[in-house]
Tab-separated table of C-alpha atoms in Angstrom:
chain	number	residue	atom	x	y	z
A	128	MET	CA	5.878	27.832	46.449
A	129	MET	CA	2.082	27.333	46.913
A	130	ASN	CA	0.522	24.282	45.098
A	131	GLN	CA	-1.669	25.710	42.149
A	132	PHE	CA	-4.971	24.003	41.729
A	133	ASN	CA	-6.966	24.612	38.551
A	134	THR	CA	-10.511	24.735	39.729
A	135	PRO	CA	-12.226	25.810	36.594
A	136	LEU	CA	-10.896	22.901	34.804
A	137	LEU	CA	-12.220	20.529	37.526
A	138	VAL	CA	-15.665	22.001	37.202
A	139	GLU	CA	-15.219	21.491	33.306
A	140	LYS	CA	-14.130	18.094	33.822
A	141	LEU	CA	-17.050	16.987	36.142
A	142	ARG	CA	-19.396	18.556	33.639
A	143	ASN	CA	-18.046	16.375	30.735
A	144	VAL	CA	-19.262	13.387	33.006
A	145	LEU	CA	-22.557	14.755	33.813
A	146	PRO	CA	-25.925	15.260	31.620
A	147	LYS	CA	-25.630	18.482	29.623
A	148	GLU	CA	-29.317	19.076	29.641
A	149	ARG	CA	-29.291	19.578	33.530
A	150	ASP	CA	-28.811	22.922	34.959
A	151	PHE	CA	-28.448	21.264	38.314
A	152	ILE	CA	-27.279	17.980	39.280
A	153	ALA	CA	-28.096	16.861	42.830
A	154	LEU	CA	-25.806	14.786	45.035
A	155	HIS	CA	-27.730	11.671	45.144
A	156	GLU	CA	-31.546	11.560	43.895
A	157	PRO	CA	-33.757	8.522	44.175
A	158	VAL	CA	-34.886	6.526	41.466
A	159	PHE	CA	-38.171	4.852	40.580
A	160	ARG	CA	-38.063	2.369	37.564
A	161	GLY	CA	-39.848	-0.790	38.705
A	162	ASN	CA	-43.017	-1.780	40.641
A	163	GLU	CA	-42.991	0.870	43.000
A	164	TRP	CA	-46.423	2.457	41.872
A	165	GLU	CA	-48.064	-0.953	41.415
A	166	TYR	CA	-47.050	-1.920	45.195
A	167	VAL	CA	-47.693	1.314	46.724
A	168	LYS	CA	-51.187	1.430	45.192
A	169	GLU	CA	-52.005	-2.098	46.393
A	170	CYS	CA	-51.300	-0.813	49.659
A	171	ILE	CA	-53.461	2.189	49.264
A	172	ASP	CA	-56.391	0.077	47.511
A	173	THR	CA	-56.376	-2.279	50.168
A	174	SER	CA	-56.142	0.150	52.943
A	175	TRP	CA	-52.940	-1.745	54.234
A	176	VAL	CA	-50.681	1.220	54.772
A	177	SER	CA	-49.501	0.949	58.183
A	178	SER	CA	-47.170	-1.208	60.421
A	179	VAL	CA	-48.744	-4.817	59.352
A	180	GLY	CA	-48.953	-6.120	55.930
A	181	LYS	CA	-47.443	-8.440	53.553
A	182	TYR	CA	-44.848	-6.269	52.217
A	183	VAL	CA	-43.272	-5.688	55.616
A	184	ASP	CA	-42.633	-9.390	55.957
A	185	LEU	CA	-41.562	-9.742	52.116
A	186	PHE	CA	-39.243	-6.871	52.397
A	187	GLU	CA	-37.508	-8.442	55.531
A	188	GLU	CA	-37.420	-11.772	53.573
A	189	LYS	CA	-35.646	-10.324	50.416
A	190	LEU	CA	-33.350	-8.005	52.413
A	191	ALA	CA	-32.033	-11.165	54.232
A	192	GLU	CA	-31.756	-13.204	50.971
A	193	TYR	CA	-29.569	-10.654	49.456
A	194	THR	CA	-27.373	-9.616	52.288
A	195	GLY	CA	-26.948	-13.430	53.359
A	196	VAL	CA	-28.019	-12.740	56.725
A	197	LYS	CA	-30.400	-14.921	58.792
A	198	LYS	CA	-32.549	-12.334	60.103
A	199	ALA	CA	-33.526	-8.674	58.813
A	200	VAL	CA	-35.883	-6.722	60.750
A	201	ALA	CA	-37.296	-3.540	58.960
A	202	VAL	CA	-37.686	-0.272	61.023
A	203	VAL	CA	-38.419	3.355	60.820
A	204	ASN	CA	-34.962	4.537	59.908
A	205	GLY	CA	-31.283	3.850	59.955
A	206	THR	CA	-30.654	5.493	63.527
A	207	ALA	CA	-33.523	3.504	65.185
A	208	ALA	CA	-31.773	0.161	63.808
A	209	LEU	CA	-28.438	1.419	65.555
A	210	HIS	CA	-30.206	2.225	68.543
A	211	VAL	CA	-32.036	-1.180	69.151
A	212	SER	CA	-28.715	-2.828	67.972
A	213	LEU	CA	-26.749	-1.391	70.639
A	214	LYS	CA	-29.370	-1.997	73.249
A	215	LEU	CA	-29.211	-5.872	72.121
A	216	VAL	CA	-25.763	-6.316	72.532
A	217	GLY	CA	-25.810	-4.997	75.952
A	218	VAL	CA	-24.835	-1.460	75.793
A	219	GLU	CA	-25.965	0.121	79.260
A	220	GLN	CA	-26.102	3.500	80.832
A	221	GLY	CA	-22.385	4.552	81.599
A	222	ASP	CA	-20.813	2.389	79.102
A	223	GLU	CA	-18.346	3.803	76.367
A	224	VAL	CA	-18.863	3.055	72.743
A	225	LEU	CA	-16.021	3.225	70.217
A	226	ILE	CA	-17.103	5.216	67.103
A	227	PRO	CA	-15.016	7.116	64.248
A	228	ALA	CA	-15.024	10.902	64.665
A	229	LEU	CA	-15.412	10.738	60.867
A	230	THR	CA	-19.060	9.681	60.623
A	231	PHE	CA	-22.569	10.992	60.377
A	232	ILE	CA	-24.271	12.215	63.774
A	233	ALA	CA	-26.692	9.394	63.723
A	234	THR	CA	-23.834	6.934	64.896
A	235	ALA	CA	-23.115	9.234	67.958
A	236	ASN	CA	-26.801	9.913	68.494
A	237	ALA	CA	-27.565	6.243	68.873
A	238	VAL	CA	-24.768	5.684	71.264
A	239	VAL	CA	-26.282	8.529	73.413
A	240	TYR	CA	-29.851	7.223	73.235
A	241	THR	CA	-28.670	4.067	75.203
A	242	GLY	CA	-27.199	6.266	78.149
A	243	ALA	CA	-23.853	5.450	77.105
A	244	VAL	CA	-20.737	7.476	75.916
A	245	PRO	CA	-19.322	7.977	72.648
A	246	HIS	CA	-15.698	7.477	72.612
A	247	PHE	CA	-14.069	8.918	69.260
A	248	VAL	CA	-11.393	7.024	67.351
A	249	ASP	CA	-9.429	7.850	64.088
A	250	SER	CA	-9.870	6.621	60.441
A	251	GLU	CA	-7.476	5.355	58.098
A	252	HIS	CA	-6.878	6.849	54.556
A	253	LYS	CA	-7.252	3.345	52.789
A	254	THR	CA	-10.828	2.839	53.751
A	255	LEU	CA	-12.148	6.205	55.012
A	256	GLY	CA	-13.352	4.163	58.086
A	257	LEU	CA	-12.077	3.275	61.549
A	258	ASP	CA	-8.413	2.219	61.701
A	259	PRO	CA	-8.269	-1.237	63.679
A	260	ARG	CA	-4.149	-1.038	63.923
A	261	LYS	CA	-4.214	2.290	65.443
A	262	LEU	CA	-7.367	1.550	67.692
A	263	ARG	CA	-5.308	-1.473	69.079
A	264	ASP	CA	-2.381	0.419	69.899
A	265	TYR	CA	-4.603	2.913	71.545
A	266	LEU	CA	-6.322	0.306	73.750
A	267	SER	CA	-3.244	-1.222	74.912
A	268	GLU	CA	-2.356	2.110	76.370
A	269	ILE	CA	-5.780	3.525	78.050
A	270	SER	CA	-7.507	0.310	78.807
A	271	GLU	CA	-7.410	-2.700	81.093
A	272	MET	CA	-9.279	-5.865	81.481
A	273	LYS	CA	-11.473	-6.261	84.663
A	274	ASN	CA	-13.729	-9.099	85.417
A	275	GLY	CA	-13.514	-9.959	81.567
A	276	PHE	CA	-14.422	-6.515	80.329
A	277	CYS	CA	-12.390	-3.878	78.826
A	278	VAL	CA	-12.284	-0.900	81.101
A	279	ASN	CA	-10.964	2.705	80.204
A	280	LYS	CA	-8.338	3.555	82.844
A	281	LYS	CA	-8.991	7.265	82.690
A	282	THR	CA	-12.645	7.284	83.042
A	283	GLY	CA	-13.297	3.770	84.924
A	284	ARG	CA	-15.996	3.091	82.391
A	285	ARG	CA	-16.541	-0.248	80.455
A	286	ILE	CA	-15.738	-0.075	76.903
A	287	LYS	CA	-18.558	-2.087	75.871
A	288	ALA	CA	-18.962	-1.932	71.919
A	289	VAL	CA	-17.310	-0.699	68.971
A	290	VAL	CA	-19.223	0.750	65.669
A	291	PRO	CA	-17.345	0.808	62.545
A	292	MET	CA	-19.131	2.959	59.739
A	293	HIS	CA	-18.718	1.853	56.125
A	294	THR	CA	-17.823	5.499	54.889
A	295	PHE	CA	-19.673	6.420	51.627
A	296	GLY	CA	-20.157	2.606	51.427
A	297	HIS	CA	-16.577	1.432	51.568
A	298	PRO	CA	-16.119	-1.480	54.013
A	299	VAL	CA	-13.683	-1.001	56.692
A	300	ASN	CA	-10.879	-3.733	57.585
A	301	LEU	CA	-13.268	-6.309	59.538
A	302	ASP	CA	-10.897	-8.928	60.114
A	303	LEU	CA	-8.572	-6.814	62.141
A	304	LEU	CA	-11.435	-5.355	63.952
A	305	THR	CA	-12.762	-8.780	64.642
A	306	GLU	CA	-9.556	-9.904	66.069
A	307	LEU	CA	-9.254	-6.663	68.336
A	308	CYS	CA	-13.082	-7.371	69.463
A	309	ALA	CA	-12.263	-10.888	70.542
A	310	GLU	CA	-8.923	-9.766	72.465
A	311	TYR	CA	-10.588	-7.047	74.288
A	312	ASN	CA	-14.286	-8.576	74.678
A	313	ILE	CA	-15.813	-5.925	72.817
A	314	GLU	CA	-18.965	-6.263	70.994
A	315	LEU	CA	-18.844	-5.409	67.133
A	316	VAL	CA	-21.887	-3.666	65.838
A	317	GLU	CA	-21.537	-2.579	62.036
A	318	ASP	CA	-23.041	0.975	60.944
A	319	ALA	CA	-23.814	-0.370	57.595
A	320	ALA	CA	-26.172	2.382	56.907
A	321	GLU	CA	-24.348	3.467	53.569
A	322	SER	CA	-23.161	0.275	52.476
A	323	LEU	CA	-26.135	-1.895	51.182
A	324	GLY	CA	-24.547	-3.511	48.197
A	325	SER	CA	-21.133	-3.501	49.470
A	326	TYR	CA	-18.733	-6.659	50.149
A	327	TYR	CA	-15.942	-7.157	52.367
A	328	LYS	CA	-13.912	-10.048	50.968
A	329	GLY	CA	-17.143	-11.503	48.971
A	330	ILE	CA	-19.274	-11.110	52.205
A	331	HIS	CA	-21.817	-8.487	52.364
A	332	THR	CA	-21.497	-5.848	54.960
A	333	GLY	CA	-23.531	-6.435	58.115
A	334	ASN	CA	-22.591	-10.323	58.445
A	335	VAL	CA	-19.234	-9.707	60.398
A	336	GLY	CA	-20.728	-7.897	63.646
A	337	LYS	CA	-23.073	-9.638	65.803
A	338	ILE	CA	-25.777	-7.180	64.515
A	339	SER	CA	-25.708	-4.355	62.138
A	340	ALA	CA	-27.830	-1.575	60.963
A	341	LEU	CA	-28.948	-0.333	57.434
A	342	SER	CA	-30.542	2.913	56.275
A	343	PHE	CA	-33.054	3.575	53.296
A	344	ASN	CA	-33.243	7.224	53.668
A	345	GLY	CA	-34.408	8.866	50.389
A	346	ASN	CA	-30.460	9.489	49.356
A	347	LYS	CA	-29.624	5.723	49.662
A	348	VAL	CA	-28.846	3.622	47.089
A	349	ILE	CA	-32.516	2.085	47.460
A	350	THR	CA	-34.934	4.155	49.604
A	351	THR	CA	-38.222	3.376	51.243
A	352	GLY	CA	-38.881	6.962	51.690
A	353	GLY	CA	-37.560	6.740	55.343
A	354	GLY	CA	-36.603	3.600	56.853
A	355	GLY	CA	-33.893	1.188	58.079
A	356	ALA	CA	-33.076	-2.416	59.013
A	357	ILE	CA	-31.474	-4.352	61.592
A	358	LEU	CA	-29.293	-7.187	60.180
A	359	THR	CA	-28.383	-10.405	62.153
A	360	ASN	CA	-26.989	-13.965	61.926
A	361	ASP	CA	-28.208	-14.761	65.507
A	362	GLU	CA	-31.749	-15.896	64.867
A	363	GLU	CA	-32.721	-15.528	68.470
A	364	LEU	CA	-31.472	-11.997	68.494
A	365	GLY	CA	-33.170	-11.373	65.309
A	366	LYS	CA	-36.540	-12.399	66.825
A	367	LEU	CA	-35.741	-10.182	69.893
A	368	ALA	CA	-35.154	-7.203	67.565
A	369	LYS	CA	-38.453	-7.741	65.829
A	370	HIS	CA	-40.068	-7.884	69.080
A	371	ILE	CA	-38.522	-4.910	70.596
A	372	THR	CA	-38.983	-2.699	67.625
A	373	THR	CA	-42.895	-3.311	67.534
A	374	THR	CA	-43.744	-2.410	71.040
A	375	ALA	CA	-42.901	-5.770	72.683
A	376	LYS	CA	-46.518	-6.614	72.126
A	377	VAL	CA	-47.653	-10.398	73.137
A	378	PRO	CA	-49.731	-12.011	70.211
A	379	HIS	CA	-53.195	-12.138	70.861
A	380	LYS	CA	-56.380	-11.487	68.669
A	381	TRP	CA	-57.653	-8.604	70.659
A	382	GLU	CA	-55.721	-8.011	73.832
A	383	PHE	CA	-52.858	-5.410	74.230
A	384	ASN	CA	-50.278	-7.091	76.347
A	385	HIS	CA	-46.729	-6.208	76.441
A	386	ASP	CA	-43.909	-8.085	78.184
A	387	MET	CA	-41.016	-5.508	78.059
A	388	VAL	CA	-40.346	-1.661	77.709
A	389	ALA	CA	-39.651	-1.303	73.915
A	390	PHE	CA	-39.959	0.852	70.930
A	391	ASN	CA	-42.447	1.792	68.242
A	392	TYR	CA	-40.146	1.614	65.473
A	393	ARG	CA	-41.923	-0.527	62.931
A	394	MET	CA	-41.707	0.303	59.322
A	395	PRO	CA	-44.982	0.995	57.550
A	396	ASN	CA	-46.265	-1.622	54.845
A	397	ILE	CA	-46.483	1.426	52.442
A	398	ASN	CA	-42.734	2.110	52.721
A	399	ALA	CA	-41.920	-1.735	52.671
A	400	ALA	CA	-43.711	-1.776	49.547
A	401	LEU	CA	-41.462	0.807	47.960
A	402	GLY	CA	-38.436	-0.936	49.449
A	403	CYS	CA	-39.566	-4.165	47.719
A	404	ALA	CA	-39.719	-2.621	44.299
A	405	GLN	CA	-36.298	-0.862	44.877
A	406	LEU	CA	-34.775	-4.113	46.089
A	407	GLU	CA	-35.541	-5.811	42.865
A	408	LYS	CA	-33.637	-3.223	40.845
A	409	LEU	CA	-30.825	-3.081	43.333
A	410	PRO	CA	-28.231	-5.242	41.221
A	411	ASP	CA	-28.962	-2.747	37.965
A	412	TYR	CA	-28.386	0.423	40.265
A	413	LEU	CA	-25.090	-0.907	41.407
A	414	ASP	CA	-23.851	-1.503	38.104
A	415	LYS	CA	-24.699	1.904	36.801
A	416	LYS	CA	-23.207	3.596	40.009
A	417	ARG	CA	-19.849	1.488	39.319
A	418	ALA	CA	-19.993	2.557	35.943
A	419	LEU	CA	-20.118	6.182	36.569
A	420	THR	CA	-17.330	5.740	39.202
A	421	ASN	CA	-15.247	4.268	36.345
A	422	VAL	CA	-16.036	7.338	34.257
A	423	TYR	CA	-14.960	9.875	36.869
A	424	ILE	CA	-11.841	8.058	37.536
A	425	GLU	CA	-10.926	8.230	33.673
A	426	GLU	CA	-11.917	11.785	33.516
A	427	LEU	CA	-9.748	13.001	36.355
A	428	GLU	CA	-6.814	10.345	35.988
A	429	GLY	CA	-3.641	12.535	36.438
A	430	PHE	CA	-5.447	15.606	37.289
A	431	ASN	CA	-2.936	17.860	39.468
A	432	GLY	CA	-3.928	17.908	43.194
A	433	ILE	CA	-6.947	15.670	43.273
A	434	SER	CA	-8.232	12.080	42.925
A	435	VAL	CA	-11.286	10.045	42.867
A	436	PHE	CA	-11.426	7.630	45.932
A	437	LYS	CA	-11.258	4.058	44.940
A	438	GLU	CA	-12.390	1.071	47.048
A	439	PRO	CA	-10.019	-0.988	49.115
A	440	GLU	CA	-8.552	-4.278	47.470
A	441	PHE	CA	-10.133	-6.354	49.614
A	442	ALA	CA	-13.751	-4.950	49.207
A	443	LYS	CA	-16.314	-4.355	46.407
A	444	SER	CA	-17.927	-0.971	47.188
A	445	ASN	CA	-21.602	0.149	46.232
A	446	TYR	CA	-19.845	3.752	45.559
A	447	TRP	CA	-22.979	5.175	47.297
A	448	LEU	CA	-21.093	8.591	47.370
A	449	ASN	CA	-18.384	9.303	45.087
A	450	ALA	CA	-15.672	11.219	46.929
A	451	LEU	CA	-12.815	13.438	45.447
A	452	VAL	CA	-9.745	13.425	47.851
A	453	LEU	CA	-7.292	16.547	47.715
A	454	ASP	CA	-3.667	15.612	47.837
A	455	ASP	CA	-1.289	16.788	50.552
A	456	GLY	CA	-0.675	20.694	50.247
A	457	PHE	CA	-3.969	21.278	48.328
A	458	GLU	CA	-6.411	21.379	51.209
A	459	GLN	CA	-6.773	25.211	50.841
A	460	TYR	CA	-8.504	24.735	47.790
A	461	ARG	CA	-11.412	22.583	49.227
A	462	ASP	CA	-13.822	25.614	49.848
A	463	GLU	CA	-13.057	27.065	46.626
A	464	ILE	CA	-14.010	23.997	44.884
A	465	LEU	CA	-17.217	23.566	47.017
A	466	THR	CA	-18.258	27.035	45.956
A	467	GLU	CA	-17.248	26.919	42.253
A	468	THR	CA	-18.869	23.449	41.918
A	469	ASN	CA	-22.241	24.608	43.563
A	470	ASN	CA	-22.364	27.913	41.735
A	471	ASN	CA	-22.141	25.967	38.463
A	472	GLY	CA	-25.093	23.632	39.120
A	473	ILE	CA	-22.865	20.652	40.444
A	474	MET	CA	-24.093	19.668	44.203
A	475	THR	CA	-20.966	18.835	46.028
A	476	ARG	CA	-20.371	18.815	49.858
A	477	PRO	CA	-17.685	18.308	52.365
A	478	ALA	CA	-17.384	15.227	54.760
A	479	TRP	CA	-19.152	15.717	58.215
A	480	THR	CA	-18.022	18.034	60.882
A	481	LEU	CA	-16.158	15.681	63.064
A	482	MET	CA	-17.954	14.575	66.120
A	483	HIS	CA	-15.608	15.766	68.839
A	484	GLN	CA	-15.992	19.348	67.093
A	485	LEU	CA	-19.672	19.537	67.779
A	486	PRO	CA	-20.575	21.339	70.839
A	487	MET	CA	-22.220	18.511	72.788
A	488	PHE	CA	-19.310	15.976	72.216
A	489	LYS	CA	-16.299	18.462	72.808
A	490	ASP	CA	-15.482	16.946	76.273
A	491	ASN	CA	-15.979	13.180	75.389
A	492	PRO	CA	-13.064	10.927	75.446
A	493	LYS	CA	-11.145	10.686	72.001
A	494	MET	CA	-7.756	9.409	70.925
A	495	GLU	CA	-5.377	11.254	68.655
A	496	LEU	CA	-7.422	12.118	65.506
A	497	HIS	CA	-4.760	13.219	62.995
A	498	VAL	CA	-6.066	11.240	60.105
A	499	ALA	CA	-9.817	12.163	60.475
A	500	GLU	CA	-8.839	15.831	60.881
A	501	SER	CA	-6.582	15.572	57.723
A	502	LEU	CA	-9.737	13.731	55.526
A	503	GLN	CA	-12.090	16.354	56.827
A	504	ASN	CA	-10.028	18.945	55.046
A	505	LYS	CA	-9.569	16.765	52.028
A	506	LEU	CA	-12.972	14.961	51.103
A	507	ILE	CA	-15.606	16.333	48.702
A	508	ASN	CA	-18.629	14.325	47.768
A	509	ILE	CA	-19.643	14.555	44.147
A	510	PRO	CA	-23.010	13.785	42.268
A	511	SER	CA	-23.492	9.948	42.595
A	512	SER	CA	-27.186	9.225	41.386
A	513	VAL	CA	-28.116	5.915	39.543
A	514	PHE	CA	-29.428	7.642	36.628
A	515	LEU	CA	-25.909	9.402	35.976
A	516	GLY	CA	-24.667	5.852	35.113
A	517	ASP	CA	-27.479	5.411	32.498
A	518	HIS	CA	-25.089	5.903	29.642
A	519	TYR	CA	-21.745	4.517	30.706
A	520	GLU	CA	-22.656	0.852	31.435
């Protein structure tokens, strides 16, 4: 007998959590409740709106202080941050980089920008992110060590790096992944784009990998409009990240000398001003998002066929995007739920199309991806904006 799912009741229960006065609830709206206008107006009044100005330096300092890293470098977006991060750990043309098949396209794009090949690996149900145990077994089968490097026996290419992505803000198991990277001499680059405010065993994401990337897109926990950042605890690497993202210009009062091929990935001062104001409110925003999640969990407790995804026990998540997870046997209701919620003014969306299912990556190397393919059919993101938690703290 087919499992029966009560979609109208699910819509009703979601509506119980969400503001009654709104006909449409977006997935994740930005919130501006602090000094945004004051700081941005100062940029306009003083004409310091471009890539130089006090707010760029201040944003980098405050971001490093909040996350606990030694160096933060503000850039134009999260993809640029990840691109440069991969370059700085030595990813080169013809290398392979291990990334989850279940990720946003930026992870794969950044690998391709370096000339390397995305190599897709599976996820785990517990974190929604890369599965380090399964990856260890896979590498033991398909790789060998040559001259100190991990090499794919099938392609002959060096496997230079692995990029775990903290899905919807939930940290992956970084201890196991760190052990694996040490064993196979693979660089760990954290795609922390979605995880500002998330902690792995009390340590902010982005601290475990040699280098990591954040995003401040308009739908993130805090936003700079567009924007991203590179995080690292290697101060020399941080200095190089700043240099290579600002056209590698050698400091001088008037001359334009550059000492390497680099990128114009600078964050404008006016965007950094927005970020400074947003960062001041981040602790409050995180409290509201956690309160919203708890209400979702309470409202849907015991609901037949679906549950709210909860952070792993070793993590404290920012709950950037809340996710519903369909039980085994209820996958066929995913599209019905998406249709009915959106028709009723509740914006929902499925997980991303898996990377290996996209036409440009269909022939890329990949492991068996059973869990990622299963999660793709079970995940539904629901409204998670900060303001939705206003009445639940």
